[in-house]
Amino acid sequence: MADLVAAALQPGALITLLVLIGSVVLFISGWLAPDLTGLLAAGLLVSFRVIEPREALEGFGSPALITLAGLFAISAGLFRSGALDRLRALIGSDAIRSPKRMIALMVTVVGPVSAVVPNTPIVASLLPVVEGWCKRRRISPSKVLLPLSFATVLGGTITLLGSSVNLLASEVSSRLGYGSFGLFSFTPIGLGVWLLGGSLMVLLADRFLPDRGRNDDDLIADLSSSGYLTEVKIPLGSELIGQSLHASRLQRRFDLDVLELHRGTDRLMPPLADRTLMLGDRLLLRCNRDDLLRLQQDHTVVLAPTPEQPVSLQQDNSQRMVEVLLPSGSTLAGDCLRDLRFRQRYNATVLALRRGNAVLRERLGRAPLREGDVLLLQGPKDAIRGLQASNDLVVLEQLEKDLPTVSRKRVALLIAALVLLLPSFELIPLVASVLLGTVAMVVTGCLRAGELQRVVRLDVLVLLGSLASFSVALEKTGLASALAQGLLLGLSSWPVYGAMVAVFLFTVALTEVMSNAATVAMLIPIAGQLAQGLGLPPMALIYIVLFGASQSFLSPIGYQTNLMVYGPGRYRFLDVSRYGFPLTVAMAMAVPWMVCRWFGL
């Protein structure tokens, strides 16, 4: 213990320890954003000459970071091209009739997808689909949304690409001399984690998931405040002709509500699920903006916002989409689009309208406009520029420069498959495969060049790049070795399995209160030194840290996807702990056992 204190009191080690403690406080308190905390720590370590500037910046040029940036682009190409639409349709299927079956489907389908696609966009894409399913089945969202997050967490440990934490751990391990991870290095353990965790999620669902009830009024308000109202028409050749809404794929594929059906002069109100659709029927829909854009390229329906003024909605390179707001005092308020001859006046087509929490009961062209209404417009660039000079309309943020490229589904899937297969057969390195896949997504039109900057998560890259300085400082100052020696004093008499369980639980506890990436960056240097002291392969304890940092089941703040479902599920803080505690205990027992078997310990 005296050696540990002496080592910690060395100037460089003491500064590193103070920066480390301060960073942990900032991560837990949230006073600074995680990426800023990482930059602050790196800047302080360089300023006090604990590490060289070159060492602090090595993380920003690492193959892991470049791989992650390309992975963001490839996953965006998959979602943008509609390659994962079948997943959305499957999750929203009315054939799934109970929460337990929905959870089983999530584990079976969403888990493996999250092994190669970042889990945040998966949850963002499927969250409204699952909420729509809950509404139709009259089931509380709290019975299924938390398992959606947990399923992606479990799937993220199957391959190297499943999580940014995996890539960071590989980079830190390589820099410390323990070796990097291959694409499927820990897949056997990850598969065991996925199977065990998924089985427990299904078995525990009835007893441990709360029922926080449904509030249909709140749900409708949420939908209307974040969604647009628009009209679509069933064209010749549509697969909807002769089908009912219940039997069609429209509501399963898109997160939308059918509010009314107009057939000639007849106006049909809900319930509409069993009505047979006919050629020329018009549907009044409420949907989010992404699905609204996708509807323009889906041949099942065509947008038909103003029947009195039929226009072609074919997109060309000069067309743009923008949101415009009717400000206070607008002379347009009180008149409808048809009477205003809106398209002739502004050379722009109104695709949809959003009006706070109100539910429109008029067809779009005949609905009186009100102050505060938001219109989604499509028109030539010159017309959009002209709107900026109008006192009656305020141009808001531009939504999309182009429509989704749904005709590239198969191409996007092929590119993603090649990105995985080429490094799997060791034909090219993983980073090269991801970079080539990114270029291929753009060249083939699955993703547009201008979208690259928007889809790459700069905050994640900055955080991971800056955290590399933690590992360098811990190793360089000898603090990692000193802390490992301190742990070794307490664990040296323990059996190997018991020591691994202790390290796993410590990692889980730390990752629940701060960034899991920071946990990995801090603990891997210590775990490597501890493994050597215990006579174990360093990679064994590194795997323990990696899986411990990835199993975030105890709090909503432990992982980003837990926070994403926390509000929509109307959960309370302890709801997450109640469902996640048995999973955490099971993983604490199972993961060390699997690691021992894998390394022959």
XYZ file of C-alpha atoms in Angstrom:
601
model
C 0.000 0.000 0.000
C 2.907 2.332 0.723
C 4.189 1.803 -2.807
C 0.756 2.717 -4.157
C 0.652 5.955 -2.151
C 4.202 6.822 -3.185
C 3.444 6.221 -6.851
C 0.255 8.280 -6.659
C 2.154 11.215 -5.105
C 4.530 11.562 -8.036
C 3.771 14.903 -9.776
C 2.640 13.429 -13.077
C 0.574 10.703 -11.432
C -0.982 13.149 -8.961
C -2.019 15.509 -11.762
C -3.440 12.590 -13.744
C -5.371 11.377 -10.697
C -6.821 14.835 -10.053
C -7.827 15.243 -13.712
C -9.344 11.774 -13.626
C -11.394 12.511 -10.503
C -12.516 15.854 -11.888
C -13.580 14.233 -15.140
C -15.594 11.594 -13.290
C -17.383 14.356 -11.350
C -18.174 16.203 -14.584
C -19.366 13.026 -16.298
C -21.686 12.220 -13.393
C -22.980 15.746 -12.797
C -23.485 16.547 -16.470
C -22.308 20.126 -15.871
C -20.291 19.864 -19.085
C -21.168 17.802 -22.129
C -19.160 14.541 -22.260
C -17.234 15.574 -25.367
C -16.242 18.889 -23.755
C -15.181 17.041 -20.625
C -12.929 14.846 -22.732
C -11.377 17.853 -24.458
C -10.866 19.594 -21.100
C -9.082 16.557 -19.666
C -6.827 16.216 -22.713
C -6.014 19.933 -22.622
C -5.111 19.842 -18.916
C -2.897 16.780 -19.289
C -0.989 18.465 -22.116
C -0.810 21.834 -20.311
C 0.771 20.242 -17.239
C 3.158 18.275 -19.505
C 1.894 14.904 -18.324
C 1.640 13.809 -21.945
C 2.933 15.278 -25.192
C 0.553 17.019 -27.634
C 1.224 14.236 -30.118
C 0.125 11.638 -27.579
C -3.031 13.558 -26.715
C -4.046 13.846 -30.361
C -3.235 10.306 -31.454
C -6.778 9.239 -30.722
C -8.235 11.630 -33.283
C -6.349 9.949 -36.100
C -6.834 6.369 -34.944
C -8.204 3.709 -37.296
C -11.032 3.071 -34.793
C -12.252 6.660 -35.018
C -12.078 6.708 -38.820
C -13.920 3.377 -38.890
C -16.652 4.759 -36.648
C -17.089 7.856 -38.824
C -17.516 5.653 -41.894
C -19.899 3.409 -40.002
C -22.195 6.362 -39.318
C -22.343 7.023 -43.065
C -23.021 3.389 -43.975
C -25.815 3.060 -41.420
C -27.321 6.338 -42.669
C -27.230 4.937 -46.209
C -29.109 1.851 -45.048
C -31.840 3.873 -43.356
C -31.960 6.549 -46.033
C -32.330 4.065 -48.884
C -35.122 2.186 -47.150
C -33.033 -0.971 -46.853
C -34.334 -1.490 -43.315
C -37.992 -0.787 -44.113
C -38.787 -4.490 -43.783
C -37.513 -4.351 -40.233
C -39.910 -1.497 -39.449
C -42.798 -3.343 -41.089
C -41.994 -6.527 -39.169
C -41.813 -4.761 -35.804
C -45.092 -2.948 -36.472
C -46.926 -6.033 -37.671
C -50.369 -6.668 -36.215
C -49.549 -10.375 -36.257
C -47.678 -9.724 -33.001
C -50.439 -9.663 -30.413
C -48.769 -9.563 -26.987
C -45.902 -7.704 -25.296
C -44.009 -10.941 -24.681
C -44.101 -11.835 -28.369
C -43.005 -8.317 -29.271
C -40.045 -8.580 -26.894
C -39.113 -11.961 -28.365
C -39.255 -10.447 -31.853
C -37.056 -7.532 -30.778
C -34.472 -9.878 -29.315
C -34.512 -12.125 -32.378
C -34.438 -9.424 -35.060
C -33.285 -6.111 -33.598
C -30.417 -7.634 -31.619
C -28.529 -9.065 -34.626
C -29.139 -5.883 -36.650
C -27.585 -3.786 -33.874
C -24.492 -6.002 -34.115
C -23.521 -4.142 -37.292
C -25.597 -0.929 -37.173
C -25.221 1.664 -34.362
C -28.038 1.213 -31.866
C -29.025 4.883 -31.520
C -30.447 5.241 -35.074
C -32.133 1.840 -34.726
C -34.013 2.924 -31.612
C -34.809 6.323 -33.150
C -36.288 4.622 -36.220
C -38.248 1.922 -34.398
C -39.497 3.957 -31.432
C -42.488 5.526 -33.244
C -43.270 2.185 -34.914
C -43.454 0.419 -31.546
C -45.526 3.264 -30.090
C -47.964 2.915 -32.995
C -48.211 -0.830 -32.367
C -48.937 -0.179 -28.680
C -51.680 2.259 -29.595
C -53.360 -0.175 -31.997
C -53.126 -3.077 -29.554
C -54.149 -0.861 -26.598
C -51.016 -1.877 -24.695
C -48.971 0.321 -22.369
C -45.703 1.397 -24.068
C -43.889 0.723 -20.792
C -44.342 -3.017 -21.433
C -42.155 -3.027 -24.551
C -40.009 0.110 -24.939
C -37.338 -0.704 -22.352
C -36.759 -4.132 -23.966
C -36.230 -2.309 -27.284
C -33.287 -0.453 -25.763
C -31.944 -3.541 -23.982
C -32.152 -5.621 -27.175
C -29.874 -3.181 -28.997
C -27.466 -3.127 -26.047
C -27.224 -6.935 -26.109
C -26.780 -7.038 -29.872
C -24.049 -4.416 -29.749
C -21.670 -6.899 -28.113
C -21.821 -9.449 -30.936
C -19.304 -7.837 -33.308
C -16.674 -5.112 -33.244
C -18.985 -2.804 -35.203
C -21.883 -3.104 -32.753
C -20.837 -0.174 -30.583
C -18.440 2.742 -30.586
C -17.205 1.445 -27.227
C -16.010 -1.748 -28.912
C -13.934 0.250 -31.369
C -12.510 2.431 -28.604
C -11.584 -0.613 -26.516
C -9.824 -2.151 -29.506
C -7.851 1.041 -30.097
C -6.824 1.428 -26.438
C -5.815 -2.229 -26.212
C -3.722 -1.933 -29.360
C -2.002 1.261 -28.171
C -1.086 -0.390 -24.870
C 0.489 -3.330 -26.672
C -2.135 -5.956 -25.900
C -3.386 -6.235 -29.485
C -6.501 -5.003 -31.279
C -9.784 -6.849 -31.819
C -10.855 -8.501 -35.035
C -14.342 -8.081 -36.436
C -15.525 -11.284 -34.738
C -12.931 -11.613 -31.942
C -15.494 -11.728 -29.127
C -18.485 -12.924 -31.158
C -18.756 -16.322 -29.385
C -19.030 -14.548 -26.028
C -21.334 -11.903 -27.518
C -23.664 -14.552 -28.889
C -23.872 -16.149 -25.463
C -24.656 -12.771 -23.903
C -27.335 -12.104 -26.526
C -29.010 -15.509 -26.110
C -28.933 -15.470 -22.305
C -29.962 -11.847 -21.977
C -32.695 -12.146 -24.599
C -34.170 -15.221 -22.936
C -34.230 -13.489 -19.547
C -35.831 -10.386 -21.043
C -38.746 -12.470 -22.294
C -39.091 -14.496 -19.086
C -38.948 -11.435 -16.824
C -41.303 -9.277 -18.884
C -44.594 -10.084 -17.158
C -43.354 -9.698 -13.608
C -40.674 -7.013 -13.790
C -41.888 -4.589 -16.470
C -44.311 -1.994 -15.077
C -47.614 -1.076 -16.626
C -47.672 2.704 -16.625
C -50.908 2.770 -18.555
C -51.896 4.583 -21.697
C -53.044 8.134 -22.133
C -54.560 8.358 -25.588
C -55.122 12.092 -25.258
C -51.453 12.673 -24.541
C -50.450 10.367 -27.369
C -52.616 12.215 -29.846
C -51.188 15.512 -28.655
C -47.672 14.213 -29.043
C -48.381 12.979 -32.536
C -50.045 16.144 -33.682
C -47.408 18.399 -32.192
C -44.610 16.532 -33.946
C -46.393 15.323 -37.064
C -47.799 16.782 -40.245
C -51.265 16.498 -41.709
C -51.385 15.718 -45.406
C -53.536 14.070 -48.051
C -52.602 11.137 -50.229
C -54.397 9.623 -53.177
C -54.516 5.962 -54.196
C -53.238 5.876 -57.798
C -53.742 3.389 -60.595
C -51.756 0.229 -59.954
C -51.494 0.736 -56.191
C -51.356 -2.447 -54.142
C -53.871 -0.859 -51.748
C -56.709 -1.155 -54.254
C -59.101 -3.835 -53.058
C -57.412 -4.120 -49.642
C -58.384 -2.827 -46.236
C -56.085 -0.607 -44.192
C -55.795 -3.450 -41.693
C -54.577 -5.891 -44.361
C -52.304 -3.414 -46.156
C -48.731 -2.578 -45.255
C -49.255 1.184 -45.204
C -49.559 1.662 -41.449
C -46.980 -1.015 -40.688
C -44.362 0.453 -42.969
C -44.957 4.062 -42.030
C -45.616 5.598 -38.636
C -48.895 7.294 -39.515
C -52.545 7.643 -38.543
C -55.403 7.628 -41.052
C -57.797 10.326 -39.818
C -60.339 10.370 -42.648
C -61.187 8.721 -45.954
C -62.691 10.814 -48.776
C -64.417 8.937 -51.617
C -65.978 11.283 -54.128
C -68.237 13.535 -52.109
C -68.403 11.092 -49.180
C -66.410 11.717 -46.034
C -65.773 8.571 -43.987
C -64.613 8.817 -40.386
C -62.830 6.247 -38.171
C -62.919 3.363 -37.575
C -61.511 2.748 -41.049
C -59.350 -0.333 -40.564
C -61.771 -2.746 -42.265
C -62.941 -0.535 -45.132
C -61.901 -1.705 -48.589
C -59.873 0.923 -50.424
C -60.605 1.919 -54.020
C -58.848 3.697 -56.871
C -58.968 7.469 -56.365
C -59.658 7.356 -52.628
C -58.071 10.189 -50.683
C -56.725 9.622 -47.185
C -56.097 12.344 -44.629
C -52.941 11.298 -42.793
C -50.953 12.416 -39.808
C -47.307 11.378 -40.014
C -43.828 12.559 -39.122
C -41.696 14.456 -41.589
C -39.348 11.579 -42.476
C -42.225 9.305 -43.450
C -43.854 12.176 -45.289
C -40.767 12.526 -47.466
C -40.696 8.779 -48.011
C -44.318 8.781 -49.140
C -43.349 10.833 -52.158
C -41.304 7.962 -53.537
C -43.624 5.149 -52.536
C -45.820 4.114 -55.458
C -48.505 2.784 -53.126
C -49.869 6.302 -52.651
C -49.132 9.723 -54.108
C -49.254 13.033 -52.325
C -52.307 15.019 -53.361
C -52.411 18.131 -51.205
C -54.739 20.336 -53.274
C -57.186 18.498 -55.515
C -58.384 21.726 -57.080
C -54.855 22.419 -58.325
C -53.301 19.103 -59.381
C -49.551 19.350 -59.785
C -46.673 17.051 -60.503
C -44.650 16.247 -57.426
C -41.724 14.755 -59.246
C -38.529 15.874 -57.634
C -35.780 17.406 -59.727
C -32.463 18.925 -58.811
C -33.889 22.446 -58.511
C -36.658 21.541 -56.055
C -36.273 22.158 -52.335
C -38.368 21.496 -49.251
C -38.728 23.984 -46.424
C -40.894 24.678 -43.415
C -42.618 28.055 -43.294
C -44.456 29.606 -40.358
C -47.470 31.904 -40.458
C -46.359 34.679 -38.081
C -48.582 36.912 -36.020
C -50.272 39.447 -38.274
C -49.979 37.355 -41.446
C -52.595 38.384 -43.995
C -52.928 34.710 -45.024
C -54.553 33.761 -41.709
C -58.255 33.050 -42.035
C -58.165 32.018 -45.710
C -57.771 28.501 -47.103
C -55.134 27.389 -49.605
C -57.656 27.020 -52.411
C -59.026 30.534 -52.047
C -55.550 31.987 -51.710
C -54.439 30.216 -54.915
C -51.310 29.544 -52.884
C -49.390 27.682 -55.546
C -49.931 30.331 -58.195
C -49.031 33.109 -55.764
C -45.804 31.625 -54.399
C -44.869 29.013 -57.044
C -44.656 26.436 -54.252
C -46.763 23.405 -53.373
C -48.073 22.843 -49.853
C -47.358 19.209 -49.009
C -48.523 19.221 -45.415
C -49.611 21.341 -42.483
C -48.809 21.188 -38.785
C -50.972 22.945 -36.198
C -49.924 22.499 -32.572
C -52.238 20.131 -30.733
C -55.268 20.756 -32.933
C -56.707 18.029 -35.153
C -57.922 19.318 -38.511
C -61.252 18.058 -39.791
C -61.095 19.789 -43.182
C -59.314 18.646 -46.296
C -55.942 20.274 -46.641
C -56.869 22.632 -49.480
C -59.969 23.854 -47.648
C -58.563 24.233 -44.126
C -58.501 27.877 -42.958
C -54.953 28.882 -42.067
C -54.168 30.235 -38.625
C -51.327 32.172 -37.071
C -48.715 29.704 -35.837
C -49.447 27.104 -38.530
C -46.365 25.446 -40.031
C -46.524 24.507 -43.716
C -44.228 22.094 -45.473
C -43.558 23.511 -48.935
C -41.865 22.194 -52.041
C -40.770 24.512 -54.794
C -37.903 25.749 -56.976
C -34.905 27.300 -55.251
C -35.705 30.746 -56.635
C -39.251 30.540 -55.255
C -37.965 29.520 -51.824
C -35.552 32.454 -51.829
C -38.435 34.747 -52.748
C -40.384 33.589 -49.678
C -37.699 35.068 -47.442
C -38.840 38.542 -48.462
C -42.484 37.862 -47.534
C -43.961 39.349 -44.366
C -46.729 36.735 -44.393
C -44.436 33.704 -44.145
C -41.265 33.001 -42.185
C -38.938 30.427 -43.715
C -37.718 28.038 -41.052
C -34.916 25.494 -41.241
C -34.591 23.690 -44.547
C -35.578 20.056 -44.058
C -34.196 18.034 -46.925
C -32.340 18.984 -50.064
C -33.396 15.777 -51.734
C -35.879 12.997 -51.264
C -34.934 9.576 -49.905
C -33.393 7.218 -52.396
C -35.705 4.255 -51.889
C -34.771 2.728 -55.237
C -31.323 1.836 -53.850
C -32.392 -0.659 -51.193
C -30.653 -3.694 -52.687
C -27.543 -1.711 -53.507
C -27.272 -0.446 -49.919
C -27.685 -3.968 -48.530
C -25.038 -5.304 -50.922
C -22.565 -2.598 -49.900
C -23.165 -3.270 -46.198
C -22.681 -7.016 -46.749
C -19.391 -6.442 -48.573
C -18.177 -4.132 -45.801
C -18.569 -7.064 -43.416
C -17.399 -9.881 -45.673
C -14.173 -8.391 -47.067
C -12.439 -7.956 -43.686
C -13.950 -11.211 -42.416
C -11.962 -13.119 -45.046
C -8.950 -10.875 -44.353
C -8.968 -9.566 -47.905
C -8.635 -5.942 -46.756
C -8.425 -4.240 -43.331
C -11.666 -3.237 -41.645
C -10.961 0.501 -41.834
C -10.356 0.243 -45.591
C -13.562 -1.742 -46.047
C -15.607 0.860 -44.164
C -14.061 3.761 -46.081
C -14.693 2.080 -49.429
C -18.235 1.301 -48.316
C -18.801 4.969 -47.450
C -17.633 6.053 -50.895
C -19.786 3.360 -52.519
C -22.878 4.587 -50.637
C -22.363 8.065 -52.086
C -21.358 7.011 -55.608
C -24.358 4.695 -56.000
C -26.807 7.311 -54.712
C -27.724 5.545 -51.453
C -26.407 8.581 -49.610
C -25.792 12.036 -51.002
C -22.422 13.718 -50.576
C -23.956 16.709 -48.829
C -25.443 14.440 -46.168
C -22.121 13.064 -44.934
C -21.480 16.000 -42.620
C -24.954 15.707 -41.115
C -24.900 11.964 -40.411
C -21.466 11.749 -38.775
C -21.831 12.231 -34.997
C -19.093 14.771 -34.297
C -19.784 14.757 -30.550
C -19.132 11.010 -30.369
C -15.923 11.292 -32.400
C -14.626 14.161 -30.244
C -15.382 12.232 -27.049
C -13.695 9.035 -28.192
C -10.709 10.864 -29.659
C -10.086 12.866 -26.493
C -10.523 9.910 -24.137
C -7.453 8.232 -25.595
C -5.406 10.722 -23.571
C -6.694 9.110 -20.346
C -5.218 5.753 -21.247
C -1.899 7.255 -22.310
C -1.574 9.289 -19.103
C -2.504 6.378 -16.832
C 0.085 4.151 -18.466
C 2.837 6.760 -18.863
C 2.751 8.024 -15.270
C 2.649 4.526 -13.780
C -0.716 5.245 -12.192
C -2.336 2.312 -13.982
C 0.300 -0.016 -12.593
C -0.058 1.448 -9.094
C -3.845 1.130 -9.104
C -3.550 -2.412 -10.440
C -1.159 -3.262 -7.609
C -3.693 -1.927 -5.127
C -6.429 -4.105 -6.626
C -4.046 -7.039 -6.705
C -3.582 -6.836 -2.921
C -7.297 -7.410 -2.485
C -7.842 -9.948 -5.262
C -4.662 -12.024 -5.204
C -6.184 -14.639 -2.897
C -9.406 -14.833 -4.896
C -10.068 -17.528 -7.485
C -9.803 -16.370 -11.093
C -13.558 -16.498 -11.601
C -14.251 -14.454 -8.451
C -11.710 -11.797 -9.451
C -13.364 -11.501 -12.865
C -16.803 -11.117 -11.306
C -15.466 -8.338 -9.064
C -13.918 -6.476 -12.014
C -17.123 -6.912 -14.019
C -19.318 -5.503 -11.243
C -16.962 -2.569 -10.668
C -17.075 -1.751 -14.384
C -20.887 -1.969 -14.436
C -21.158 0.343 -11.419
C -18.862 2.906 -13.016
C -20.544 2.856 -16.413
C -23.964 3.452 -14.835
C -22.943 6.867 -13.554
C -20.663 8.100 -16.354
C -19.903 7.545 -20.014
C -19.238 3.912 -20.889
C -16.557 5.113 -23.293
C -14.786 6.922 -20.441
C -15.086 3.787 -18.311
C -13.349 1.721 -20.989
C -10.601 4.295 -21.500
C -9.901 4.466 -17.757
C -10.142 0.800 -16.827
C -8.455 -1.044 -19.701
C -4.923 0.119 -18.721
C -5.609 -0.927 -15.123
C -7.161 -4.244 -16.206
C -4.146 -5.081 -18.366
C -1.737 -4.514 -15.474
C -4.005 -6.396 -13.051
C -4.207 -9.373 -15.407
C -0.431 -9.619 -15.517
C -0.262 -9.513 -11.727
C -2.836 -12.309 -11.491
C -1.055 -14.359 -14.128
C -3.914 -14.035 -16.621
C -3.889 -13.124 -20.314
C -4.423 -9.331 -20.420
C -7.093 -9.768 -23.095
C -9.220 -11.804 -20.668
C -9.724 -8.903 -18.250
C -9.975 -6.444 -21.153
C -12.951 -8.465 -22.402
C -14.442 -8.329 -18.896
C -14.168 -4.521 -18.920
C -15.570 -4.301 -22.439
C -18.650 -6.399 -21.672
C -19.133 -4.781 -18.263
C -19.164 -1.315 -19.836
C -21.654 -2.505 -22.461
C -24.197 -4.071 -20.089
C -26.007 -0.944 -18.962
C -29.286 -2.162 -17.482
C -29.557 -0.409 -14.116
C -30.354 3.235 -14.838
C -31.776 5.401 -17.605
C -28.631 7.540 -17.698
C -26.253 4.634 -18.195
C -26.829 4.383 -21.929
C -28.232 6.766 -24.534
C -30.911 4.383 -25.818
C -32.235 3.942 -22.263
C -32.821 7.684 -22.132
C -34.493 7.631 -25.546
C -37.238 5.254 -24.355
C -37.471 6.613 -20.803
C -39.862 9.475 -21.566
C -42.107 7.788 -24.169
C -42.442 4.760 -21.876
C -43.413 7.008 -18.944
C -40.956 5.092 -16.789
C -39.789 5.969 -13.325
C -36.126 5.768 -12.394
C -36.423 2.527 -10.429
C -38.415 0.843 -13.218
C -35.189 0.485 -15.188
C -33.349 -0.939 -12.184
C -36.134 -3.388 -11.404
C -36.102 -4.919 -14.890
C -32.353 -4.584 -15.364
C -31.113 -5.898 -12.017
C -31.773 -9.604 -12.751
C -30.105 -9.138 -16.147
C -27.074 -7.526 -14.536
C -26.733 -10.311 -11.958
C -27.029 -12.960 -14.665
C -24.405 -11.220 -16.805
C -22.065 -10.823 -13.825
C -22.196 -14.586 -13.344
C -22.215 -15.648 -17.000
C -19.737 -13.331 -18.725
C -16.741 -14.194 -16.495
C -17.590 -17.889 -16.874
C -17.673 -17.562 -20.684
C -14.422 -15.599 -20.696
C -12.772 -18.283 -18.552
C -13.933 -20.988 -20.957
C -12.816 -18.979 -23.987
C -9.288 -18.443 -22.645
C -9.029 -21.883 -21.053
C -8.701 -20.572 -17.515
